[in-house]
Short mmCIF file of C-alpha atoms and ligand atoms in Angstrom, two decimals:
data_model
loop_
_atom_site.label_atom_id
_atom_site.label_comp_id
_atom_site.label_asym_id
_atom_site.label_seq_id
_atom_site.Cartn_x
_atom_site.Cartn_y
_atom_site.Cartn_z
CA MET A 1 2.69 65.89 1.45
CA GLN A 2 1.42 67.81 4.35
CA PHE A 3 -2.22 67.02 5.97
CA ILE A 4 -4.78 69.51 6.87
CA SER A 5 -7.38 69.04 9.06
CA THR A 6 -11.57 68.99 7.96
CA ARG A 7 -11.96 71.92 10.02
CA GLY A 8 -9.56 74.08 8.80
CA SER A 9 -8.07 75.24 12.34
CA SER A 10 -5.15 73.38 13.03
CA PRO A 11 -2.04 73.31 11.64
CA ALA A 12 -0.57 71.48 9.13
CA VAL A 13 1.27 68.48 9.97
CA SER A 14 3.02 65.43 7.90
CA ALA A 15 1.57 62.21 7.33
CA SER A 16 3.93 60.18 10.28
CA GLU A 17 2.39 63.08 12.60
CA ALA A 18 -1.25 62.72 11.21
CA ILE A 19 -1.12 59.15 11.95
CA LEU A 20 0.28 59.19 15.16
CA ASN A 21 -2.56 61.68 16.50
CA GLY A 22 -5.34 60.22 15.01
CA LEU A 23 -7.70 63.13 15.07
CA ALA A 24 -6.66 66.62 14.07
CA PRO A 25 -6.50 69.27 17.38
CA ASP A 26 -9.89 71.29 16.02
CA GLY A 27 -11.84 68.00 16.49
CA GLY A 28 -11.65 67.75 12.58
CA LEU A 29 -10.21 64.79 10.55
CA TYR A 30 -6.61 64.76 8.34
CA VAL A 31 -7.33 65.11 4.65
CA PRO A 32 -4.58 65.70 2.14
CA GLU A 33 -3.60 68.71 1.31
CA TYR A 34 -3.89 67.89 -2.10
CA ILE A 35 -4.72 64.52 -4.18
CA PRO A 36 -1.84 63.03 -6.04
CA SER A 37 -2.58 62.14 -9.21
CA VAL A 38 -1.57 59.32 -11.74
CA ASP A 39 -1.70 58.86 -15.14
CA ARG A 40 -1.97 55.76 -17.35
CA ALA A 41 1.95 54.72 -17.39
CA PHE A 42 2.02 54.75 -13.18
CA VAL A 43 -1.31 52.02 -13.30
CA GLU A 44 0.11 49.87 -15.44
CA SER A 45 3.77 49.76 -13.84
CA LEU A 46 1.79 48.37 -11.40
CA CYS A 47 -0.29 45.61 -13.43
CA PRO A 48 2.75 42.96 -12.86
CA LEU A 49 2.92 43.05 -9.52
CA THR A 50 2.39 41.61 -6.20
CA TYR A 51 -0.18 43.38 -3.96
CA ALA A 52 2.74 44.46 -1.51
CA GLU A 53 5.01 46.18 -4.53
CA ARG A 54 1.68 48.22 -5.74
CA ALA A 55 0.56 48.87 -1.80
CA ALA A 56 4.13 50.52 -1.65
CA LYS A 57 4.18 52.12 -4.90
CA VAL A 58 0.64 53.84 -4.00
CA LEU A 59 1.10 54.55 -0.45
CA SER A 60 4.83 56.44 -1.43
CA LEU A 61 2.53 58.95 -3.00
CA TYR A 62 0.58 60.36 0.58
CA LEU A 63 3.40 58.93 3.01
CA SER A 64 5.97 61.19 1.97
CA ASP A 65 8.03 61.30 4.93
CA TYR A 66 8.37 57.54 4.97
CA THR A 67 10.79 55.73 1.92
CA HIS A 68 9.57 53.72 -0.82
CA SER A 69 11.81 51.05 1.19
CA GLU A 70 10.27 51.21 4.31
CA LEU A 71 6.45 50.93 3.02
CA LEU A 72 8.02 47.95 1.02
CA GLU A 73 8.49 46.44 4.32
CA TYR A 74 5.85 47.25 5.94
CA ALA A 75 3.71 45.93 2.81
CA HIS A 76 5.25 42.54 2.43
CA ALA A 77 4.80 42.42 6.54
CA ALA A 78 1.70 42.88 6.05
CA TYR A 79 0.10 41.15 3.10
CA SER A 80 2.38 37.73 3.74
CA ARG A 81 -0.39 37.13 6.25
CA PHE A 82 -2.62 36.75 4.06
CA GLU A 83 -4.29 33.26 2.76
CA THR A 84 -2.06 34.29 -1.03
CA PRO A 85 -0.08 36.56 -0.13
CA ASP A 86 0.45 37.77 -4.20
CA THR A 87 -2.29 38.81 -4.50
CA ALA A 88 -4.24 39.73 -1.45
CA ALA A 89 -6.95 41.11 -2.37
CA PRO A 90 -8.13 38.86 -5.61
CA THR A 91 -10.62 40.61 -7.88
CA VAL A 92 -13.23 37.57 -9.07
CA ARG A 93 -15.41 37.34 -12.35
CA LEU A 94 -18.91 36.95 -10.99
CA THR A 95 -21.26 37.54 -14.32
CA HIS A 96 -19.70 39.56 -17.43
CA ASN A 97 -20.52 42.47 -16.26
CA THR A 98 -19.90 42.22 -12.16
CA TYR A 99 -16.98 41.95 -10.36
CA VAL A 100 -16.06 40.62 -6.66
CA LEU A 101 -12.62 42.75 -4.65
CA GLU A 102 -12.19 40.02 -1.91
CA LEU A 103 -10.63 41.74 1.11
CA TYR A 104 -11.09 39.32 2.92
CA HIS A 105 -8.39 36.74 3.09
CA GLY A 106 -6.48 38.36 5.90
CA PRO A 107 -5.87 36.88 9.57
CA THR A 108 -9.26 37.68 10.44
CA CYS A 109 -11.24 37.25 7.20
CA ALA A 110 -12.62 40.87 6.82
CA PHE A 111 -11.89 43.50 5.21
CA LYS A 112 -10.31 45.55 8.23
CA ASP A 113 -7.35 43.48 7.87
CA MET A 114 -6.64 45.23 4.17
CA ALA A 115 -5.47 48.45 7.25
CA LEU A 116 -5.20 46.93 10.60
CA THR A 117 -2.04 44.55 9.22
CA ILE A 118 0.07 47.23 7.85
CA LEU A 119 -1.37 50.56 10.38
CA PRO A 120 1.07 48.79 13.27
CA HIS A 121 4.22 49.14 11.38
CA LEU A 122 3.20 52.60 10.35
CA LEU A 123 2.46 53.66 13.17
CA THR A 124 5.35 52.81 15.00
CA ALA A 125 7.58 53.76 12.32
CA ALA A 126 6.20 57.49 13.11
CA MET A 127 6.78 57.22 16.60
CA ARG A 128 10.56 56.71 15.42
CA LYS A 129 10.30 59.30 13.01
CA ASN A 130 9.04 62.07 15.47
CA GLY A 131 11.58 61.18 18.69
CA ILE A 132 9.12 59.44 20.47
CA SER A 133 10.26 56.77 22.47
CA ASP A 134 7.20 55.32 24.37
CA LYS A 135 5.47 52.04 24.45
CA VAL A 136 2.08 53.11 21.84
CA MET A 137 -0.89 51.20 23.83
CA ILE A 138 -3.81 50.59 21.80
CA LEU A 139 -7.24 50.82 23.13
CA VAL A 140 -10.12 49.45 21.23
CA ALA A 141 -13.88 49.27 21.81
CA THR A 142 -14.97 46.68 19.71
CA SER A 143 -18.83 45.43 18.31
CA GLY A 144 -16.66 42.57 16.87
CA ASP A 145 -14.85 43.15 14.31
CA THR A 146 -12.32 45.25 14.45
CA GLY A 147 -11.09 44.29 17.91
CA LYS A 148 -9.94 41.33 16.53
CA ALA A 149 -9.07 42.96 13.24
CA ALA A 150 -6.97 45.00 15.83
CA LEU A 151 -5.79 42.18 17.97
CA ALA A 152 -4.28 40.10 15.11
CA GLY A 153 -2.66 43.39 14.02
CA PHE A 154 -0.79 44.54 17.15
CA ALA A 155 -0.26 41.17 18.16
CA ASP A 156 3.54 40.61 19.31
CA VAL A 157 4.56 43.73 17.08
CA PRO A 158 7.65 45.54 19.07
CA GLY A 159 7.12 48.88 20.82
CA THR A 160 3.03 48.30 21.14
CA ALA A 161 0.71 46.73 23.57
CA ILE A 162 -3.20 46.48 23.03
CA THR A 163 -6.60 45.81 24.88
CA VAL A 164 -9.71 45.46 23.45
CA PHE A 165 -12.57 45.51 25.46
CA TYR A 166 -16.02 43.82 24.13
CA PRO A 167 -19.91 43.96 25.12
CA GLU A 168 -20.33 40.90 26.89
CA ASP A 169 -23.32 39.92 25.43
CA GLY A 170 -23.29 42.43 22.08
CA VAL A 171 -21.08 40.00 19.83
CA SER A 172 -21.38 36.68 17.86
CA ALA A 173 -19.79 33.19 19.58
CA VAL A 174 -17.69 33.35 16.51
CA GLN A 175 -16.96 36.71 17.17
CA LYS A 176 -16.06 35.94 20.78
CA LEU A 177 -13.81 33.00 20.61
CA GLN A 178 -11.59 34.81 17.55
CA MET A 179 -10.85 37.36 20.13
CA ILE A 180 -10.37 35.29 23.66
CA THR A 181 -8.03 32.84 21.94
CA GLN A 182 -5.48 35.47 19.96
CA SER A 183 -2.28 34.68 21.00
CA GLY A 184 0.82 37.11 21.45
CA GLU A 185 2.53 38.37 24.55
CA ASN A 186 1.34 42.12 24.63
CA VAL A 187 -2.21 41.82 23.69
CA SER A 188 -5.38 41.85 26.34
CA VAL A 189 -8.91 41.20 25.93
CA PHE A 190 -11.71 42.26 28.60
CA ALA A 191 -15.59 41.48 28.32
CA VAL A 192 -17.59 44.29 29.39
CA LYS A 193 -20.92 43.50 31.56
CA GLY A 194 -22.54 45.85 29.54
CA ASN A 195 -23.46 46.72 25.89
CA PHE A 196 -21.25 48.15 23.23
CA ASP A 197 -21.82 52.05 23.95
CA ASP A 198 -21.15 51.29 27.84
CA ALA A 199 -17.70 49.84 26.18
CA GLN A 200 -17.18 52.68 24.27
CA ASN A 201 -18.18 55.27 27.03
CA GLY A 202 -15.75 53.67 29.33
CA VAL A 203 -12.84 53.94 26.50
CA LYS A 204 -13.44 57.48 26.16
CA ARG A 205 -13.28 57.67 29.68
CA ILE A 206 -9.95 56.51 30.01
CA PHE A 207 -8.90 58.48 27.09
CA SER A 208 -9.85 61.80 28.71
CA ASP A 209 -8.48 60.71 31.93
CA ARG A 210 -5.22 62.67 32.77
CA ALA A 211 -4.49 61.36 35.39
CA CYS A 212 -4.48 57.96 34.01
CA ALA A 213 -2.37 59.73 31.24
CA GLU A 214 0.08 60.83 33.64
CA ARG A 215 0.37 57.59 35.65
CA LEU A 216 0.81 55.52 31.64
CA ALA A 217 3.70 58.60 30.66
CA ALA A 218 5.72 57.59 33.95
CA ARG A 219 6.17 54.33 32.40
CA GLY A 220 6.84 55.25 29.41
CA ILE A 221 3.45 54.42 27.93
CA ARG A 222 1.27 56.14 25.57
CA LEU A 223 -2.37 55.60 24.41
CA SER A 224 -3.70 55.72 20.97
CA SER A 225 -6.81 54.33 19.17
CA ALA A 226 -6.18 52.20 15.75
CA ASN A 227 -10.25 53.21 14.62
CA SER A 228 -11.07 54.30 11.04
CA ILE A 229 -10.95 57.84 11.84
CA ASN A 230 -6.91 57.81 11.12
CA TRP A 231 -5.70 58.70 7.74
CA GLY A 232 -3.19 55.70 8.89
CA ARG A 233 -6.47 53.11 8.26
CA LEU A 234 -8.03 55.05 4.96
CA VAL A 235 -4.90 54.99 2.56
CA PRO A 236 -4.10 51.47 2.74
CA GLN A 237 -7.81 51.18 1.33
CA ILE A 238 -7.39 53.30 -1.85
CA VAL A 239 -4.57 50.73 -2.85
CA TYR A 240 -6.93 48.19 -3.75
CA TYR A 241 -9.14 50.21 -5.94
CA ILE A 242 -6.24 50.74 -8.36
CA SER A 243 -5.20 47.18 -7.52
CA ALA A 244 -9.00 45.85 -8.87
CA TYR A 245 -8.60 48.03 -11.87
CA CYS A 246 -5.11 46.20 -12.62
CA ASP A 247 -6.43 43.29 -12.57
CA LEU A 248 -9.19 43.71 -14.45
CA LEU A 249 -6.60 44.93 -17.13
CA ASN A 250 -4.70 42.02 -16.61
CA GLN A 251 -7.54 39.49 -17.32
CA ASN A 252 -8.41 41.15 -20.65
CA ALA A 253 -12.21 42.49 -18.82
CA VAL A 254 -11.07 46.48 -19.89
CA ALA A 255 -8.82 48.24 -21.85
CA TYR A 256 -7.03 50.53 -20.38
CA GLY A 257 -9.77 54.23 -19.63
CA ASP A 258 -12.64 52.17 -19.75
CA THR A 259 -14.64 52.87 -16.93
CA VAL A 260 -15.68 50.77 -13.96
CA ASP A 261 -18.28 51.87 -11.18
CA ILE A 262 -17.48 50.52 -7.86
CA CYS A 263 -20.25 49.62 -5.40
CA VAL A 264 -19.48 49.55 -1.70
CA PRO A 265 -21.05 48.46 1.53
CA THR A 266 -20.77 50.63 3.75
CA GLY A 267 -20.81 52.03 7.37
CA ASN A 268 -18.50 54.46 8.71
CA PHE A 269 -17.89 55.62 4.45
CA GLY A 270 -14.00 54.78 5.80
CA ASN A 271 -14.13 52.16 2.08
CA ILE A 272 -16.18 53.73 -0.23
CA LEU A 273 -14.62 56.85 0.52
CA ALA A 274 -11.02 55.25 -0.27
CA ALA A 275 -12.73 54.48 -3.93
CA PHE A 276 -13.66 58.24 -3.84
CA TYR A 277 -9.62 58.98 -3.45
CA ALA A 278 -8.91 56.60 -6.27
CA LYS A 279 -11.23 58.05 -8.70
CA LYS A 280 -9.79 61.81 -8.00
CA MET A 281 -6.34 60.34 -8.35
CA GLY A 282 -7.33 59.48 -11.99
CA VAL A 283 -8.07 56.47 -11.90
CA PRO A 284 -10.95 55.41 -14.82
CA LEU A 285 -13.57 54.86 -12.17
CA GLY A 286 -16.95 55.55 -12.58
CA ARG A 287 -20.00 55.79 -10.51
CA LEU A 288 -19.43 55.30 -6.72
CA ILE A 289 -22.57 53.36 -5.57
CA CYS A 290 -22.81 53.15 -1.79
CA ALA A 291 -24.52 50.54 -0.27
CA SER A 292 -26.66 50.55 3.07
CA ASN A 293 -28.69 47.95 5.16
CA GLU A 294 -32.03 49.16 7.10
CA ASN A 295 -29.70 51.80 8.78
CA ASN A 296 -30.28 54.36 5.44
CA VAL A 297 -28.67 57.61 6.79
CA LEU A 298 -26.62 57.26 4.09
CA THR A 299 -29.13 56.74 1.21
CA GLU A 300 -31.15 59.54 2.35
CA PHE A 301 -28.11 61.62 2.68
CA LEU A 302 -26.74 61.19 -0.46
CA GLN A 303 -29.48 61.30 -2.33
CA THR A 304 -31.11 64.65 -1.05
CA GLY A 305 -27.98 66.00 0.73
CA ARG A 306 -29.90 66.33 4.29
CA TYR A 307 -27.78 63.92 7.16
CA ASP A 308 -30.23 63.07 9.94
CA ARG A 309 -29.30 60.83 12.74
CA LEU A 310 -32.33 61.44 14.52
CA ARG A 311 -34.24 57.98 13.52
CA ASP A 312 -34.05 54.33 15.22
CA PHE A 313 -31.61 52.01 15.30
CA ARG A 314 -31.78 49.01 13.35
CA LYS A 315 -29.83 45.31 14.42
CA THR A 316 -29.31 43.90 11.05
CA SER A 317 -27.46 40.67 9.50
CA SER A 318 -25.02 43.05 8.36
CA PRO A 319 -24.13 44.32 11.92
CA SER A 320 -20.75 45.86 10.56
CA MET A 321 -23.13 48.47 8.56
CA ASP A 322 -25.38 49.07 11.83
CA ILE A 323 -24.11 52.72 12.48
CA LEU A 324 -26.15 55.79 12.47
CA ILE A 325 -23.19 58.51 12.25
CA SER A 326 -20.28 57.88 9.75
CA SER A 327 -17.38 59.33 10.76
CA ASN A 328 -15.71 59.61 7.37
CA VAL A 329 -18.63 61.67 5.90
CA GLU A 330 -16.39 64.81 7.25
CA ARG A 331 -13.66 63.68 4.89
CA LEU A 332 -15.92 63.68 1.48
CA LEU A 333 -17.14 67.03 2.65
CA ALA A 334 -14.26 68.57 3.21
CA GLU A 335 -12.79 67.32 -0.52
CA LEU A 336 -16.09 68.76 -1.91
CA SER A 337 -16.39 72.43 -0.81
CA GLY A 338 -12.52 72.86 -1.52
CA HIS A 339 -11.55 72.37 2.24
CA ASN A 340 -13.91 74.81 3.29
CA GLY A 341 -12.70 74.30 7.04
CA SER A 342 -15.64 76.47 8.52
CA GLU A 343 -18.43 74.99 6.38
CA VAL A 344 -17.78 71.93 7.54
CA ALA A 345 -16.94 72.56 11.13
CA GLY A 346 -20.76 74.11 10.88
CA MET A 347 -22.02 71.56 9.93
CA MET A 348 -20.25 68.64 12.09
CA SER A 349 -21.01 71.29 15.20
CA ALA A 350 -25.34 71.28 13.85
CA LEU A 351 -24.78 67.54 14.00
CA VAL A 352 -24.23 67.12 17.19
CA SER A 353 -26.02 69.62 18.56
CA GLU A 354 -29.24 69.57 16.32
CA GLY A 355 -29.03 66.08 15.25
CA SER A 356 -29.00 66.99 11.64
CA TYR A 357 -27.32 69.20 8.38
CA THR A 358 -28.28 70.15 4.91
CA VAL A 359 -25.27 70.58 2.42
CA SER A 360 -25.58 73.19 -0.24
CA GLU A 361 -27.36 73.06 -3.39
CA GLU A 362 -23.10 73.05 -5.22
CA LEU A 363 -21.85 70.62 -2.69
CA LEU A 364 -25.47 68.55 -3.46
CA ARG A 365 -24.41 68.61 -7.02
CA SER A 366 -20.89 67.20 -6.93
CA ILE A 367 -22.25 64.36 -4.61
CA ARG A 368 -24.47 63.49 -7.13
CA GLU A 369 -22.27 63.54 -10.00
CA LEU A 370 -19.81 61.18 -8.34
CA PHE A 371 -22.41 59.19 -6.24
CA ALA A 372 -25.59 56.71 -6.50
CA ALA A 373 -26.84 55.06 -3.33
CA GLY A 374 -29.67 52.38 -2.30
CA ASN A 375 -30.53 49.79 0.73
CA THR A 376 -31.87 46.83 1.23
CA ASP A 377 -33.61 44.93 4.26
CA ASP A 378 -33.21 41.41 5.63
CA ALA A 379 -35.13 39.82 3.09
CA GLY A 380 -33.34 41.54 0.18
CA THR A 381 -30.13 40.30 1.62
CA TYR A 382 -30.76 36.85 1.55
CA GLU A 383 -31.86 36.92 -1.69
CA ALA A 384 -28.90 37.85 -2.60
CA ILE A 385 -27.19 35.49 -1.14
CA ARG A 386 -29.54 33.27 -2.78
CA ALA A 387 -29.03 34.47 -6.32
CA THR A 388 -25.27 34.78 -6.00
CA TYR A 389 -24.72 31.14 -4.54
CA SER A 390 -26.57 29.71 -7.30
CA ALA A 391 -24.75 31.76 -9.71
CA GLY A 392 -21.54 30.13 -7.96
CA TRP A 393 -19.79 32.14 -5.57
CA LEU A 394 -20.77 32.43 -1.33
CA SER A 395 -21.40 35.89 0.28
CA ASP A 396 -21.49 37.34 3.57
CA THR A 397 -24.46 39.42 4.49
CA HIS A 398 -22.93 42.65 3.75
CA THR A 399 -21.54 42.15 0.61
CA ALA A 400 -24.90 40.41 -0.54
CA VAL A 401 -26.52 44.51 0.58
CA ALA A 402 -24.33 45.37 -2.26
CA LEU A 403 -25.26 43.23 -4.74
CA LYS A 404 -28.69 43.79 -3.86
CA VAL A 405 -28.54 47.20 -4.51
CA LEU A 406 -26.16 46.82 -7.27
CA GLU A 407 -29.29 44.99 -9.07
CA ASN A 408 -31.69 47.64 -7.75
CA TYR A 409 -29.37 50.42 -9.28
CA ARG A 410 -28.69 48.64 -12.64
CA ALA A 411 -32.84 48.19 -12.67
CA ARG A 412 -33.79 51.70 -12.01
CA THR A 413 -31.23 52.84 -14.14
CA GLY A 414 -30.94 50.91 -16.97
CA GLU A 415 -26.46 51.03 -16.44
CA ASP A 416 -24.51 47.66 -17.05
CA ARG A 417 -20.96 49.29 -16.86
CA ILE A 418 -18.51 46.78 -14.99
CA THR A 419 -18.93 47.13 -11.63
CA VAL A 420 -16.73 45.95 -8.65
CA VAL A 421 -18.46 45.24 -5.72
CA ALA A 422 -16.41 45.35 -2.40
CA SER A 423 -16.45 42.26 -0.50
CA THR A 424 -15.87 42.59 3.16
CA ALA A 425 -16.24 39.48 5.23
CA SER A 426 -15.77 35.93 4.60
CA PRO A 427 -19.61 34.15 4.91
CA PHE A 428 -17.91 32.26 7.07
CA LYS A 429 -18.21 35.20 9.48
CA PHE A 430 -21.75 35.75 9.26
CA ALA A 431 -22.32 31.58 9.12
CA ILE A 432 -25.81 31.81 10.69
CA ASP A 433 -27.40 34.29 8.63
CA VAL A 434 -25.87 33.04 4.88
CA ASN A 435 -27.05 29.33 6.63
CA ALA A 436 -30.71 30.68 7.06
CA ALA A 437 -30.79 32.41 3.78
CA LEU A 438 -29.83 28.96 1.75
CA GLU A 439 -32.20 27.47 3.43
CA GLY A 440 -34.84 30.09 1.91
CA SER A 441 -35.64 31.48 5.42
CA GLU A 442 -37.07 35.34 4.69
CA VAL A 443 -35.83 36.20 8.73
CA ARG A 444 -32.87 35.81 11.04
CA PRO A 445 -32.56 32.90 13.07
CA ASP A 446 -33.13 33.54 16.94
CA LEU A 447 -29.83 31.21 18.01
CA ASP A 448 -26.43 31.79 17.60
CA GLY A 449 -25.44 28.75 16.39
CA GLY A 450 -21.60 28.68 18.13
CA THR A 451 -18.96 26.72 15.83
CA GLU A 452 -21.34 24.26 14.31
CA ILE A 453 -22.76 26.48 12.10
CA LEU A 454 -19.03 26.78 10.21
CA ASP A 455 -19.46 23.14 9.82
CA THR A 456 -22.64 23.21 8.89
CA LEU A 457 -22.11 25.81 5.92
CA SER A 458 -18.77 24.22 4.85
CA ALA A 459 -20.80 20.26 4.41
CA LYS A 460 -23.72 22.14 2.33
CA THR A 461 -21.45 24.17 0.18
CA GLY A 462 -18.52 22.21 -0.16
CA VAL A 463 -16.75 25.59 0.71
CA SER A 464 -14.03 25.31 3.16
CA ILE A 465 -13.86 27.42 6.58
CA PRO A 466 -10.90 29.30 6.01
CA GLU A 467 -8.08 28.71 8.15
CA PRO A 468 -8.05 31.57 10.59
CA LEU A 469 -11.52 30.32 11.34
CA SER A 470 -11.45 26.64 11.69
CA GLY A 471 -11.35 25.22 14.76
CA LEU A 472 -11.57 27.80 17.23
CA ASP A 473 -13.57 25.69 19.90
CA SER A 474 -10.34 23.65 20.62
CA ARG A 475 -7.65 26.72 20.70
CA GLU A 476 -7.11 27.87 24.39
CA LYS A 477 -8.94 30.35 26.12
CA ARG A 478 -6.59 32.64 27.33
CA PHE A 479 -8.94 36.03 28.32
CA LYS A 480 -11.91 35.56 30.59
CA VAL A 481 -12.20 38.12 32.93
CA SER A 482 -15.83 40.71 32.68
CA VAL A 483 -15.35 43.55 34.18
CA GLU A 484 -17.97 46.45 35.05
CA PRO A 485 -18.09 49.46 32.72
CA ALA A 486 -16.39 51.00 36.33
CA ASP A 487 -13.59 48.83 36.30
CA MET A 488 -12.20 49.35 32.70
CA LEU A 489 -9.66 51.33 33.54
CA SER A 490 -7.69 49.15 36.42
CA ALA A 491 -8.38 46.50 34.01
CA MET A 492 -6.41 48.12 31.62
CA GLU A 493 -3.44 49.29 34.09
CA GLY A 494 -3.11 45.98 35.43
CA ALA A 495 -2.65 44.20 32.00
CA PHE A 496 0.89 44.69 31.33
C1 PLP B 501 -16.43 47.56 8.45
C2 PLP B 501 -17.36 46.85 8.06
C3 PLP B 501 -18.27 47.55 6.55
C4 PLP B 501 -17.84 48.80 6.74
O1 PLP B 501 -17.53 49.95 5.83
P1 PLP B 501 -16.94 51.52 6.44
O2 PLP B 501 -15.41 51.25 6.20
O3 PLP B 501 -16.80 51.31 7.40
O4 PLP B 501 -18.11 51.82 5.74
C5 PLP B 501 -18.56 46.52 6.04
N1 PLP B 501 -18.62 44.88 6.23
C6 PLP B 501 -18.38 45.13 6.94
C7 PLP B 501 -17.44 43.28 6.85
C8 PLP B 501 -16.70 45.37 7.56
O5 PLP B 501 -16.30 45.16 8.87
#
């Protein structure tokens, strides 16, 4: 299987080259040249398997220059780090027609672990396959979740090193502790004196600094990124939607062929796009419901066909979805336009130059056949946390956005199909808001409650704090250096 650029003017490459390159040379994203299909026998053959075994079989369909035994080895290495390795991402029943797909049982308690635990293995294998003997240095600017998941994924993986920059006053106390206590000989973490944009711009400057690239090349180091535009982050996410369908079959919740809807709390559009691929592969999935918070650019886009990033940015209780430019939409446009590279390139350049674009009538029709969309605010999010807790399950804020949007969708359409809601974080990662919601509050607390709030939430609910988040305060704080944005490059070069 080859991979082509969404913008149509780069050469097709193998899977390992797509993972190595991240972005295509024409600025587009890599998509598979065709979507492999699976049949009933294939899906049923996955049902008795462990999560890692399911993953290897699904990944093999896309990553054809990796052997099945390589993929199985990497999947084992990745998912054996989860709370219950055999069922890394369990599908749990909430009500007769609502199930949650728990994607947060990995080493950092957020769904990004599903991809970032296996990506380092895919990437280092891609280096070997393409005859590159350099060490790969991963560079990340983070507003919270991604940095920690990337650190945990790459820590002590041979042939790699990782440097993470986070905004000094832009992450929660728990997120900061998670990062600065990270173990591993090949990891390095810096606070940046500035906001997330300062950190992100600093990382972009390092990537485009040719003199820096030459100095690193002389030391046998090559820079790379672990962000969600890499195909190596998307493809592991397709696995869990197919795995969820197997779980429903195993639980006798559905018979093969029964259609299941999917509802996803969405930011960069990666997670819900993976559901789109699973559906296109032939898994009996129905409507894909895209849930957003007050940053409702995707709701509007999927309903009207107009993508308009020119609007106020809102800080919400679901910060990982506070995004105005959802990069992975570009892949959807490529797939639904029949890989019309010039059409996609036109829309992407309008987004940069004018801040918006509108899809053709035909494209909008395909979007509407596949997707539904909705959004909610913090009050709606808190309401969903309370309602779900009364029903016996403790939700984080991002998942709660999806649960609220699903409730509204059902009320609006009368639909009552079985729906799997992607649950993207442990409630303890966003304990301040979850706790405030349970106390009946309508608005967000002013103060970051530090780590005590985890104990408060645990005592209140009887749910225990997941191991990766417990005792954070007493772990060794290894990284204490703050740098000016202008000094990020020298900090990184001096770290190893
Ligand atoms: C990253 C993230 C999301 C958004 O996922 P996308 O793939 O960017 O749409 C949702 N919830 C949590 C907790 C996240 O960390």
